Coordinates of C-alpha atoms in Angstrom, one line a residue:
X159 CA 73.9 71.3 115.1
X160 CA 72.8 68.9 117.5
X161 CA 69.1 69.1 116.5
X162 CA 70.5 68.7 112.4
X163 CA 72.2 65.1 113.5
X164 CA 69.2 63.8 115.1
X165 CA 67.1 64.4 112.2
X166 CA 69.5 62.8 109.9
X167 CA 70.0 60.1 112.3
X168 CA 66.1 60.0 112.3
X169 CA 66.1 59.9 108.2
X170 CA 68.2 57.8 107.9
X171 CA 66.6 54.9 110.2
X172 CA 63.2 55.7 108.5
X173 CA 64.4 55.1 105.2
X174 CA 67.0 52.3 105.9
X175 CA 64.6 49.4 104.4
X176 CA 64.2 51.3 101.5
X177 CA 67.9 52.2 101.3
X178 CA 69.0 49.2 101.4
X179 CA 66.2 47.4 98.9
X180 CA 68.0 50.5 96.5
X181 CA 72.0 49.4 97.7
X182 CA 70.8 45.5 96.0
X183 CA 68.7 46.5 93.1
X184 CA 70.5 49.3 92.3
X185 CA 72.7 48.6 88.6
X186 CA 76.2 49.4 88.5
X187 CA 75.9 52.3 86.5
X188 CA 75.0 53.8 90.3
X189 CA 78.1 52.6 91.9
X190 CA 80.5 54.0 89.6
X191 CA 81.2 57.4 88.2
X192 CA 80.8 58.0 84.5
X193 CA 83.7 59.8 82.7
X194 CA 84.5 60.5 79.1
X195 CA 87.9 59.5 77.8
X196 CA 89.8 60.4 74.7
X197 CA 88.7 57.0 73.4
X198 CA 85.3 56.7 74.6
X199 CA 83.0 56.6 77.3
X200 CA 84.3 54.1 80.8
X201 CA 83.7 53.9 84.5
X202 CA 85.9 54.8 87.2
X203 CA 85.7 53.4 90.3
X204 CA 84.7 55.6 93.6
X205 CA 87.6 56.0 96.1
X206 CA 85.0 56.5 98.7
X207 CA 84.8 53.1 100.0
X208 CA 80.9 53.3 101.2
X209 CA 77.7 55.2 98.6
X210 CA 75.1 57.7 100.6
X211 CA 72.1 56.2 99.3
X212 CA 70.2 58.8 101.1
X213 CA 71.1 61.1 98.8
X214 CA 70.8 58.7 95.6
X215 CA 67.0 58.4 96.3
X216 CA 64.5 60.3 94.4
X217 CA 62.3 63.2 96.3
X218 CA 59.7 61.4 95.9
X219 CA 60.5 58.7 98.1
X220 CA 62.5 61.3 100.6
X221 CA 58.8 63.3 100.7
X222 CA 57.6 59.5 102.1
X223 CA 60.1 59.4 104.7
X224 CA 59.4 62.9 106.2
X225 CA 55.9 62.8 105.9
X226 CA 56.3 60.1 109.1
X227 CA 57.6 63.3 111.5
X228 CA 55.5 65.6 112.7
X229 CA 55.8 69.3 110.8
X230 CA 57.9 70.5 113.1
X231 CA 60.8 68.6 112.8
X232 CA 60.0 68.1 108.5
X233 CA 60.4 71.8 108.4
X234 CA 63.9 71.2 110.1
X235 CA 65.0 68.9 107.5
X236 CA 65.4 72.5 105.2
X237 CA 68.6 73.1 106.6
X238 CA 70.2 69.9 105.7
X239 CA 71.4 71.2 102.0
X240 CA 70.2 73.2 99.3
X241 CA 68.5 70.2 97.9
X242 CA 66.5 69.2 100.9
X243 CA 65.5 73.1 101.4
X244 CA 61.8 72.9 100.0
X245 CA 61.5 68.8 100.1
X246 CA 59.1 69.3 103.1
X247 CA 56.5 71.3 101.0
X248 CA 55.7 68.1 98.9
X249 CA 54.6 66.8 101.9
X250 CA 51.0 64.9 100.2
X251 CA 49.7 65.2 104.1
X252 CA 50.2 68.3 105.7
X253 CA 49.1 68.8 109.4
X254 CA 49.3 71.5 111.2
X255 CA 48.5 70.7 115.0
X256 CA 49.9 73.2 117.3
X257 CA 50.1 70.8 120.1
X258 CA 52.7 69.4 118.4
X259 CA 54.3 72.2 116.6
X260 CA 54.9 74.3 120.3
X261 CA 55.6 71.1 122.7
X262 CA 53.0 72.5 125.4
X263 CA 50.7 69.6 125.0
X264 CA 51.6 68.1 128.6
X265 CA 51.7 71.9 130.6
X266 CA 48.4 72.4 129.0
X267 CA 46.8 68.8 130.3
X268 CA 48.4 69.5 133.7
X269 CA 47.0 72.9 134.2
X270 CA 44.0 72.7 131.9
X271 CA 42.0 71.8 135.6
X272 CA 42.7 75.2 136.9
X273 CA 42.4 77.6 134.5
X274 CA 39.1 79.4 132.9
X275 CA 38.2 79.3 129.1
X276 CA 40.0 83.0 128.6
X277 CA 43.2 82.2 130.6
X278 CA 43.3 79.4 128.2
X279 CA 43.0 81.6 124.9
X280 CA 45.1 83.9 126.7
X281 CA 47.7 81.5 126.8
X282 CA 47.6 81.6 122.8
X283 CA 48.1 84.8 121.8
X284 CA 51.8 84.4 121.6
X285 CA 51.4 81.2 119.3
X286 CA 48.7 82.3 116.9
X287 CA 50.4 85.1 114.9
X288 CA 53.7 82.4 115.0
X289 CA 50.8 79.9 113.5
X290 CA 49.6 81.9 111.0
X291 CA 53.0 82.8 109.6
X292 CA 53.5 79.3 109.0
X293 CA 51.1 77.6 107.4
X294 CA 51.3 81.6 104.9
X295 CA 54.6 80.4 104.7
X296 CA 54.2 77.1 104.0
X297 CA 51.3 77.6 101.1
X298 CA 53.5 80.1 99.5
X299 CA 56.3 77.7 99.3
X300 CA 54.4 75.1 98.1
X301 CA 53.7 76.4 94.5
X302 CA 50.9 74.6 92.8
X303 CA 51.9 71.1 93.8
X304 CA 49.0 68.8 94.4
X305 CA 47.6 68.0 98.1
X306 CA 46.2 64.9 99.4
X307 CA 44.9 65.7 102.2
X308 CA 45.1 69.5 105.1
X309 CA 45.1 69.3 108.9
X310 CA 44.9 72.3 110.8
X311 CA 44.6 71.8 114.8
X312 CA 44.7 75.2 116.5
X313 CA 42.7 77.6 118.6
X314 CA 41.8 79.8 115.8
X315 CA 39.2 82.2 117.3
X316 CA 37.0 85.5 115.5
X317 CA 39.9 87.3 114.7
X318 CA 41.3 85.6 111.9
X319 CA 38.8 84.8 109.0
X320 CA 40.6 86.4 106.1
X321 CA 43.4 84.2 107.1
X322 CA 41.2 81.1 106.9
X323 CA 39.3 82.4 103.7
X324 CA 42.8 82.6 101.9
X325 CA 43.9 79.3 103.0
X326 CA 40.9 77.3 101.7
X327 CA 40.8 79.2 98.5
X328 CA 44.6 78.2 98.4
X329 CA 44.2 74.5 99.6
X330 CA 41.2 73.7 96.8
X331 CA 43.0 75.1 94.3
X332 CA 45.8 72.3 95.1
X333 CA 43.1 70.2 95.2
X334 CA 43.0 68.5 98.3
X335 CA 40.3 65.8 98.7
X336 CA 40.1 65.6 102.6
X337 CA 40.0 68.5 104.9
X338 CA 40.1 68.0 109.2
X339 CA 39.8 71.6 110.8
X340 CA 39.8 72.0 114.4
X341 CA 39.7 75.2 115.8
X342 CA 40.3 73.7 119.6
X343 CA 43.3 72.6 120.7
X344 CA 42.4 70.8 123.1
X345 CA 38.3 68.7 122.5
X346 CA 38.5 68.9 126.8
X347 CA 37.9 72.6 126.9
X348 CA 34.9 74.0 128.2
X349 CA 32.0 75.2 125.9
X350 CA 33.2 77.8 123.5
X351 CA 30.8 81.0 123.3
X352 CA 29.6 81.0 119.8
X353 CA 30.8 84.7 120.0
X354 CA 34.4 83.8 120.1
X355 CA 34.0 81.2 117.6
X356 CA 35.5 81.6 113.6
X357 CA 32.9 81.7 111.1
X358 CA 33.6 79.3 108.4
X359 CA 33.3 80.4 104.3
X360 CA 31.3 77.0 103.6
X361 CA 30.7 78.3 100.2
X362 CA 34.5 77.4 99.2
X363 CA 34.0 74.2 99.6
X364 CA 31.5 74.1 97.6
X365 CA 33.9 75.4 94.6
X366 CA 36.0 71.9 94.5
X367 CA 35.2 69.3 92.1
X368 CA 37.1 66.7 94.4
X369 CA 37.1 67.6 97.9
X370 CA 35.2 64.2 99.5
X371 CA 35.6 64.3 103.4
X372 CA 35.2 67.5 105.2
X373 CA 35.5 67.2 109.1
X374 CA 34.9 71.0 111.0
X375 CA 35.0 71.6 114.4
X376 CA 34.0 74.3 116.9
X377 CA 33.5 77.0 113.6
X378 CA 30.1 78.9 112.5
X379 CA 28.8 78.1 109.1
X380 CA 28.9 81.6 107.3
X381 CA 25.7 81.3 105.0
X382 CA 25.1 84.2 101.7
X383 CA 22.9 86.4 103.4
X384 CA 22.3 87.3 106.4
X385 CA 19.9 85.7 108.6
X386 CA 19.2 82.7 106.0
X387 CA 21.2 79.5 105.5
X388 CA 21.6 79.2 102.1
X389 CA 25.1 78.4 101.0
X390 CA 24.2 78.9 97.3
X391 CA 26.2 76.6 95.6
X392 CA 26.1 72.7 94.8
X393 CA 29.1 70.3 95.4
X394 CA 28.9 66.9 93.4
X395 CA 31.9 64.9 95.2
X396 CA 31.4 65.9 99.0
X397 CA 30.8 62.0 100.7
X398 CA 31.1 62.6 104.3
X399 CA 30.9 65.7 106.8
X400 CA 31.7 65.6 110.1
X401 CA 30.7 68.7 112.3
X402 CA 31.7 69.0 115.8
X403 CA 30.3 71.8 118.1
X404 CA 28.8 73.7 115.6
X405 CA 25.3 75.4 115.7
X406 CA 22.7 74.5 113.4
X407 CA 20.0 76.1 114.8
X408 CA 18.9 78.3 111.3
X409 CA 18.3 75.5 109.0
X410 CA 21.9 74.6 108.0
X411 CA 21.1 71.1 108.2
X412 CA 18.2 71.5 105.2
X413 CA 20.9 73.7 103.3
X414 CA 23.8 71.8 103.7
X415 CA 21.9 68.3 102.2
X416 CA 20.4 70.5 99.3
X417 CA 23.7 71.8 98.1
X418 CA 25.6 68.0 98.9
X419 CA 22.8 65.4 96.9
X420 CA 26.4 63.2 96.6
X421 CA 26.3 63.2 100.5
X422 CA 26.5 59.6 101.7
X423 CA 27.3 60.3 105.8
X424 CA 26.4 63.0 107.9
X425 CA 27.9 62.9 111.6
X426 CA 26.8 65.8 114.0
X427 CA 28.1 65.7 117.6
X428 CA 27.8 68.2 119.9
X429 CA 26.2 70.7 117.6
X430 CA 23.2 72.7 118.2
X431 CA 20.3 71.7 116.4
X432 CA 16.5 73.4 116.0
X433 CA 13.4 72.1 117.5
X434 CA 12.5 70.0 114.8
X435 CA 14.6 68.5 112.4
X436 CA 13.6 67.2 109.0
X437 CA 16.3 65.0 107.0
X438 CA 15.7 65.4 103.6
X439 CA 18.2 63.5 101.5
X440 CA 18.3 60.9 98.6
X441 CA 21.9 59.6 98.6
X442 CA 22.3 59.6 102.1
X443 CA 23.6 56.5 103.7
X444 CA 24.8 57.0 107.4
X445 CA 23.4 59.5 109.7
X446 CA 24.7 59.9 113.4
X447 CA 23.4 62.3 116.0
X448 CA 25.4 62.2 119.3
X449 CA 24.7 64.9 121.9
X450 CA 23.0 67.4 120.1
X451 CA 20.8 69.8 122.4
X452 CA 17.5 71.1 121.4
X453 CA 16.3 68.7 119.2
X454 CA 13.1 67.2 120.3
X455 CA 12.0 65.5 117.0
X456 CA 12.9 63.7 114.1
X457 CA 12.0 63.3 110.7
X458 CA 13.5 61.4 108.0
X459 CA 13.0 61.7 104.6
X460 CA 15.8 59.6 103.3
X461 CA 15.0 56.7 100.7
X462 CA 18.9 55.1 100.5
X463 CA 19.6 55.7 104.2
X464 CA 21.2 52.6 105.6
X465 CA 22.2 53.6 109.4
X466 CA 20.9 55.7 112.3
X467 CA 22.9 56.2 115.4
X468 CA 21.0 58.2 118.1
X469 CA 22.5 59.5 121.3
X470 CA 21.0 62.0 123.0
X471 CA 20.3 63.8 126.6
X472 CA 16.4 64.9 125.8
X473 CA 13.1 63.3 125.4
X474 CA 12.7 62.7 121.8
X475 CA 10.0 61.7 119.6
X476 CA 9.6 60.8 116.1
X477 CA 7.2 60.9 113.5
X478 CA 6.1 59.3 110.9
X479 CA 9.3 59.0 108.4
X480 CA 10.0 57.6 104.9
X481 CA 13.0 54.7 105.9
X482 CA 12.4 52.1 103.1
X483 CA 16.1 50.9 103.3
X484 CA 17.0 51.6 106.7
X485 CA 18.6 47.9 107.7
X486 CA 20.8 48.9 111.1
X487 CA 19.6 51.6 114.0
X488 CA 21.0 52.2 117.0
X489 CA 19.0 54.5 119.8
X490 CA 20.3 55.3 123.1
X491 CA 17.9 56.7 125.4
X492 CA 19.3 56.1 128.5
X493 CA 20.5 60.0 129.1
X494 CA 16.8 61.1 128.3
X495 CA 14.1 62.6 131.6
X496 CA 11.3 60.4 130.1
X497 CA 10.4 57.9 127.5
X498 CA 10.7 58.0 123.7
X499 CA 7.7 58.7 121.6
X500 CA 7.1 57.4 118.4
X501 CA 9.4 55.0 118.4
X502 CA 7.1 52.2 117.2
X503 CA 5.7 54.1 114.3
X504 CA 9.6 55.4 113.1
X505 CA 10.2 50.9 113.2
X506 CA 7.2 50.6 111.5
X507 CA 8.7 52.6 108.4
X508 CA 11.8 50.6 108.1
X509 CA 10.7 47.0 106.8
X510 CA 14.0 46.4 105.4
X511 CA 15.3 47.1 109.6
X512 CA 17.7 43.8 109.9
X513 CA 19.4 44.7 113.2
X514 CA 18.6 46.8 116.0
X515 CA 20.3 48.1 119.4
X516 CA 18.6 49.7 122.1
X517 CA 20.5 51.4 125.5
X518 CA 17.5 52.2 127.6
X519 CA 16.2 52.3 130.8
X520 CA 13.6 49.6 132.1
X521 CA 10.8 51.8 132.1
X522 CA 11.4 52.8 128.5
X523 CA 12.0 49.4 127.6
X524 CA 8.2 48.1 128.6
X525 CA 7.3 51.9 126.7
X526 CA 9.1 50.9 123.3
X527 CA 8.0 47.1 123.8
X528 CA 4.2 48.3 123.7
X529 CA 4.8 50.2 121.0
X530 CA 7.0 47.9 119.0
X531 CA 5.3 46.2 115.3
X532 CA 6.2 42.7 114.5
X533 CA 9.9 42.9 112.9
X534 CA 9.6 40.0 110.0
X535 CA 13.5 40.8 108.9
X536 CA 15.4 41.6 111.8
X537 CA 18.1 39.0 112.4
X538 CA 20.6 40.7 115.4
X539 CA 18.9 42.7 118.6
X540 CA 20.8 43.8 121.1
X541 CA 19.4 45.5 124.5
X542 CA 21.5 47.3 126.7
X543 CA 19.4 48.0 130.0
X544 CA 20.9 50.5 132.8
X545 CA 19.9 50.4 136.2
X546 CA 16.3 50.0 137.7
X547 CA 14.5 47.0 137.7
X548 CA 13.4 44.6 134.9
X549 CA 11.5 41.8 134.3
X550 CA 12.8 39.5 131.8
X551 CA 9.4 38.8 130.6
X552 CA 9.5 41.9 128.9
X553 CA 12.6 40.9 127.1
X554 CA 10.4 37.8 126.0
X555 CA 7.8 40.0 124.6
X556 CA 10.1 42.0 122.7
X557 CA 11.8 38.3 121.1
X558 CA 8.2 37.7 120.5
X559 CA 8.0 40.1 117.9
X560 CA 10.6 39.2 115.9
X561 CA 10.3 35.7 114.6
X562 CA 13.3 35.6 112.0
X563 CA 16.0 36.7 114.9
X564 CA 19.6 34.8 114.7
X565 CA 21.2 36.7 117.0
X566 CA 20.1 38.3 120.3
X567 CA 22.1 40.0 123.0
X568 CA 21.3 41.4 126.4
X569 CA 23.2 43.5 128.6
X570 CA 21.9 44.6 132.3
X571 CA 24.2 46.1 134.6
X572 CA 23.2 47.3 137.9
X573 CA 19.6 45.8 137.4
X574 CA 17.4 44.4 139.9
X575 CA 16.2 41.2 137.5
X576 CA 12.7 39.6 138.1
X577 CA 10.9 36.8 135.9
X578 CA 7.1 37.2 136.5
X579 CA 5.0 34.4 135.1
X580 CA 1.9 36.0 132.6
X581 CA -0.9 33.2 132.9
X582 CA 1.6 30.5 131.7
X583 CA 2.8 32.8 128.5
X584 CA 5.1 31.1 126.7
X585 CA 7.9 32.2 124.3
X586 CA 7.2 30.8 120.7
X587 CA 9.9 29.0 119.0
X588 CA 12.6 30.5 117.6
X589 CA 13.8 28.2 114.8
X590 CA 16.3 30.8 113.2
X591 CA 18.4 32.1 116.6
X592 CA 21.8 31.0 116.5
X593 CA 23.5 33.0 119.1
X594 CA 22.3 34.4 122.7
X595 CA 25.3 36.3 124.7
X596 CA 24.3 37.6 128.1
X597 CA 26.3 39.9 130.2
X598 CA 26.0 40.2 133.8
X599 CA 25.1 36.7 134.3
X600 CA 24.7 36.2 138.4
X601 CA 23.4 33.0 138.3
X602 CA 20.4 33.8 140.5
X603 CA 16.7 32.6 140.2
X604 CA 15.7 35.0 137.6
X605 CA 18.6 34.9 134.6
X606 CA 18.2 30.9 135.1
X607 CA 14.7 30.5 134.7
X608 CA 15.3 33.1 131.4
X609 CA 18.2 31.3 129.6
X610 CA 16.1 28.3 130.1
X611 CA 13.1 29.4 128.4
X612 CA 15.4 30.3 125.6
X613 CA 17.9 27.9 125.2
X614 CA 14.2 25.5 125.0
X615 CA 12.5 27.2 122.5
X616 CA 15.6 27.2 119.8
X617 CA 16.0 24.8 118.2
X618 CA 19.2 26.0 115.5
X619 CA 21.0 27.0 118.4
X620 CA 24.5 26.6 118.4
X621 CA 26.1 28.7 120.8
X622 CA 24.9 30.6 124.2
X623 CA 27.9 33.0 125.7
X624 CA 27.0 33.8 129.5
X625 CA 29.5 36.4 131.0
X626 CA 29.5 37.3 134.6
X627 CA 31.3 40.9 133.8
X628 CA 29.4 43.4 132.7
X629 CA 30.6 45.1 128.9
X630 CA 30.8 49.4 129.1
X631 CA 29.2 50.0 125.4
X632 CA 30.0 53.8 124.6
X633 CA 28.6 55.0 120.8
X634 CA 27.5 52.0 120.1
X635 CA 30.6 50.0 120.5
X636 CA 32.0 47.8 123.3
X637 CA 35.0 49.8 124.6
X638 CA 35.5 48.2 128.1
X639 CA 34.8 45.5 130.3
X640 CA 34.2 46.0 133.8
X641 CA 33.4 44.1 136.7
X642 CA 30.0 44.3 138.8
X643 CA 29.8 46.3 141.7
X644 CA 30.2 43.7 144.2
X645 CA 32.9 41.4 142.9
X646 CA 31.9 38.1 143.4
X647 CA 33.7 34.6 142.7
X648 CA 32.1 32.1 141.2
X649 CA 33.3 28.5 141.4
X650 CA 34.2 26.2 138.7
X651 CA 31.7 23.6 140.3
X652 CA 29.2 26.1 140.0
X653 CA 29.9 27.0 136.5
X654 CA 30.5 23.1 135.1
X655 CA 26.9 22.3 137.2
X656 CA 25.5 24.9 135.4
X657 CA 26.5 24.4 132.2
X658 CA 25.4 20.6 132.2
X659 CA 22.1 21.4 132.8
X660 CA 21.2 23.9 130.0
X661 CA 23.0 21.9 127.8
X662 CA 20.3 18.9 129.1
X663 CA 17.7 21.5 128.7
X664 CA 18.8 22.8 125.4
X665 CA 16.7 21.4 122.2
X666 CA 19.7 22.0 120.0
X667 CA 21.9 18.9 120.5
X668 CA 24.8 20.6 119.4
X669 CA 24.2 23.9 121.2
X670 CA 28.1 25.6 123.1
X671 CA 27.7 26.9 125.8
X672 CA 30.3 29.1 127.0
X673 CA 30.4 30.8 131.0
X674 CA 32.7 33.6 131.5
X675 CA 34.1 34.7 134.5
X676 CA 35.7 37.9 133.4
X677 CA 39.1 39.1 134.2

């Protein structure tokens, strides 16, 4: 009883703006009862001196409300009345995380530390046959009524692929346009063996006419025959796929691109890929490869692809590829044993390549700076160099090579920074850079004698940012800011000095410049 008042009390707080928009705009026909009389048709006033609007409002707008609470407590609100008994089947967004559904989220993230991979699935058994009765349950109840979009978080192993086979047949028949399944409970788990994971009928997906976004993770791609990867079949709406720890090793790749052409992003993380991989795909826009073992070169054959977001933990190497429209790429080498091939020749097959990020070492920097062709079109590069030591006349040559830059940006934490002078090499003038940020900025001989030579050879300059804290860039996004090592304290003498003379130096008269001292 207790449990019923708090989801009332819940209800009725979720949908008290939209209640009480209803109590004003509602007419009085609402407010009174209706009654037929001998000589006609009147209204009688209600002797209930307040209306429940709760109950006035439409399911639709009741299927809103409840589709804020998690499934658990939506499958409560069944024993409020007869009326609200299959309200929670409309639900437009389903999810079914088990987390969530069996409140041992917080045991699980306190012991997860000390248990093995098959205490953990252990630990399951007495959830998954509860699981599987209710999402039966809840696709039996549901009757034909349309589906937005089906999550399903659970540690779903081998033994049940009937189960999934009938629930995808069920959910694309209801036609549900984007589908998350996660067969891990919990992402921080060790390494599933491929063994124990559930093999996944890709073929039904390829029986919609309106599924778009298809995320999977840790699942096996079950192909037509076996021993091949062909999928047989063609799906026309499929936009993006997101696979997460899922081997690739037979060619699923190839097949999955041939039976998606509508495929505009492809995101593979974690997942096991062949030796050599060959991207062969016309309407593909967006293609990112984070942590994917095996995988020792790239090929692209991808005439509309737009974006390329490498991270990996192997040497790599490319060769030559067909990149016409490529315009933003993003490689991160800094996890690899040695230094990129091919790199050079992959650029040289973008012309359209407008802005470019590289996470390196030093060492691979001067390796990708020999090999790099002169960039006519790209406006933004960003270099993110880790440890070791660097000379900042490499970074010059690299700026060489790209005469139309606007906006540059360097990043070296935990570097040893030199500026070597290269029989009086000069940087040439950069008439179209706008913006230079700098992170790690220690003021010493080196950075000085760089941001000089920069801020002097701009002209259309109009604003330097110099931070002294260093930014943590993860995926190629700045997610944290942390301070060096060695904190040190600069002081506001120091920083004013400073600032006065590359502003004196600075052939922009109208060039910000802007020191950070971090938190």
């Amino acid at each position: 009883m207790a449990s019923t008042q708090r989801l009332l009390s819940l209800l009725v707080l979720a949908g008290a703006g939209v209640a009480a928009t209803m109590a004003i705009a509602l007419p009085k026909v609402f407010q009174k009862r209706k009654k037929v009389g001998r000589f006609g048709l009147f209204y009688q006033e209600h002797t209930c001196p307040w209306e429940n609007y709760i109950t006035l409002l439409p399911d639709d707008i009741l299927c809103h409300i409840i589709s804020y609470l998690d499934m658990k407590d939506a499958v409560r609100t069944s024993v409020l009345s007869r009326r609200w008994r299959k309200i929670y089947c409309t639900l437009p967004n389903p999810k079914f995380e088990c987390p969530k559904m069996f409140e041992f989220e917080t045991v699980i993230g306190k012991i997860l530390e000390f248990v093995s991979l098959t205490e953990h699935n252990n630990w399951h058994c007495n959830y998954k046959q509860r699981f599987v009765t209710v999402v039966d349950t809840y696709l039996c109840l549901r009757s034909g009524r349309p589906m937005e979009s089906f999550t399903l978080r659970f540690g779903l192993m081998s033994e049940f692929p009937e189960h999934l086979r009938r629930w995808l047949n069920c959910i694309i028949r209801l036609g549900v346009r984007k589908l998350d399944l996660n067969f891990c409970c919990n992402d921080e788990l060790l390494k599933i063996p491929q063994s124990e994971l559930i093999v996944f009928p890709f073929k039904v997906l390829l029986s919609s006419f309106v599924l778009e976004y298809v995320q999977l993770s840790y699942g096996i791609l079950q192909s037509n025959f076996l021993g091949t990867s062909n999928f047989l079949g063609t799906s026309n709406s499929l936009k993006e796929l997101t696979l997460d720890f899922v081997p690739l090793v037979n060619g699923e790749v190839e097949s999955i691109l041939s039976s998606c052409p509508q495929l505009r992003l492809l995101d593979l993380k974690y997942c096991e890929l062949p030796y050599k991989l060959l991207v062969n795909a016309i309407e593909l826009r967006t293609l990112k490869i984070l942590f994917c073992e095996q995988v020792r070169e790239i090929g692209f054959s991808a005439p509309n692809l737009d974006f390329f977001d490498y991270y990996g933990n192997c040497a790599l190497s490319f060769f030559p590829s067909y990149v016409p429209n490529l315009r933003r790429l993003y490689l991160d080498f800094k996890y690899h044993n040695g230094p990129p091939h091919g790199v050079g020749c992959f650029i040289h097959g973008a012309p359209c390549l407008n802005a470019l990020w590289i996470q390196a070492f030093p060492y691979q920097v001067r390796h990708i700076q020999t090999e790099m062709p002169t960039l006519w079109n790209l406006h933004t590069l960003a270099l993110h160099v880790i440890k070791g030591s660097l000379d900042l006349r490499d970074i010059i040559s690299l700026i060489a090579v790209c005469p139309n830059l606007s906006k540059f940006e360097l990043s070296t934490p935990v570097c040893s920074l030199s500026y070597t002078e290269r029989d009086e090499e000069v940087l040439p003038t950069c008439v179209h850079l706008k913006l230079v940020v700098l992170d790690g900025f220690k003021f010493d001989a080196a950075q000085k004698k760089f941001v000089s030579q920069l801020i002097r050879c701009a002209p259309a300059l109009e604003e330097m940012n110099l931070y002294t804290a260093y930014f943590l860039y993860h995926l190629g996004e700045k997610v944290e800011k942390t301070l060096p090592l060695k904190r040190r304290v600069f002081s506001h003498q120091l920083i004013s000095r400073t600032k006065q003379q590359l502003q004196h130096q600075a052939s922009s008269s109208s060039v910000i410049v802007n020191i950070s001292r971090g938190n």
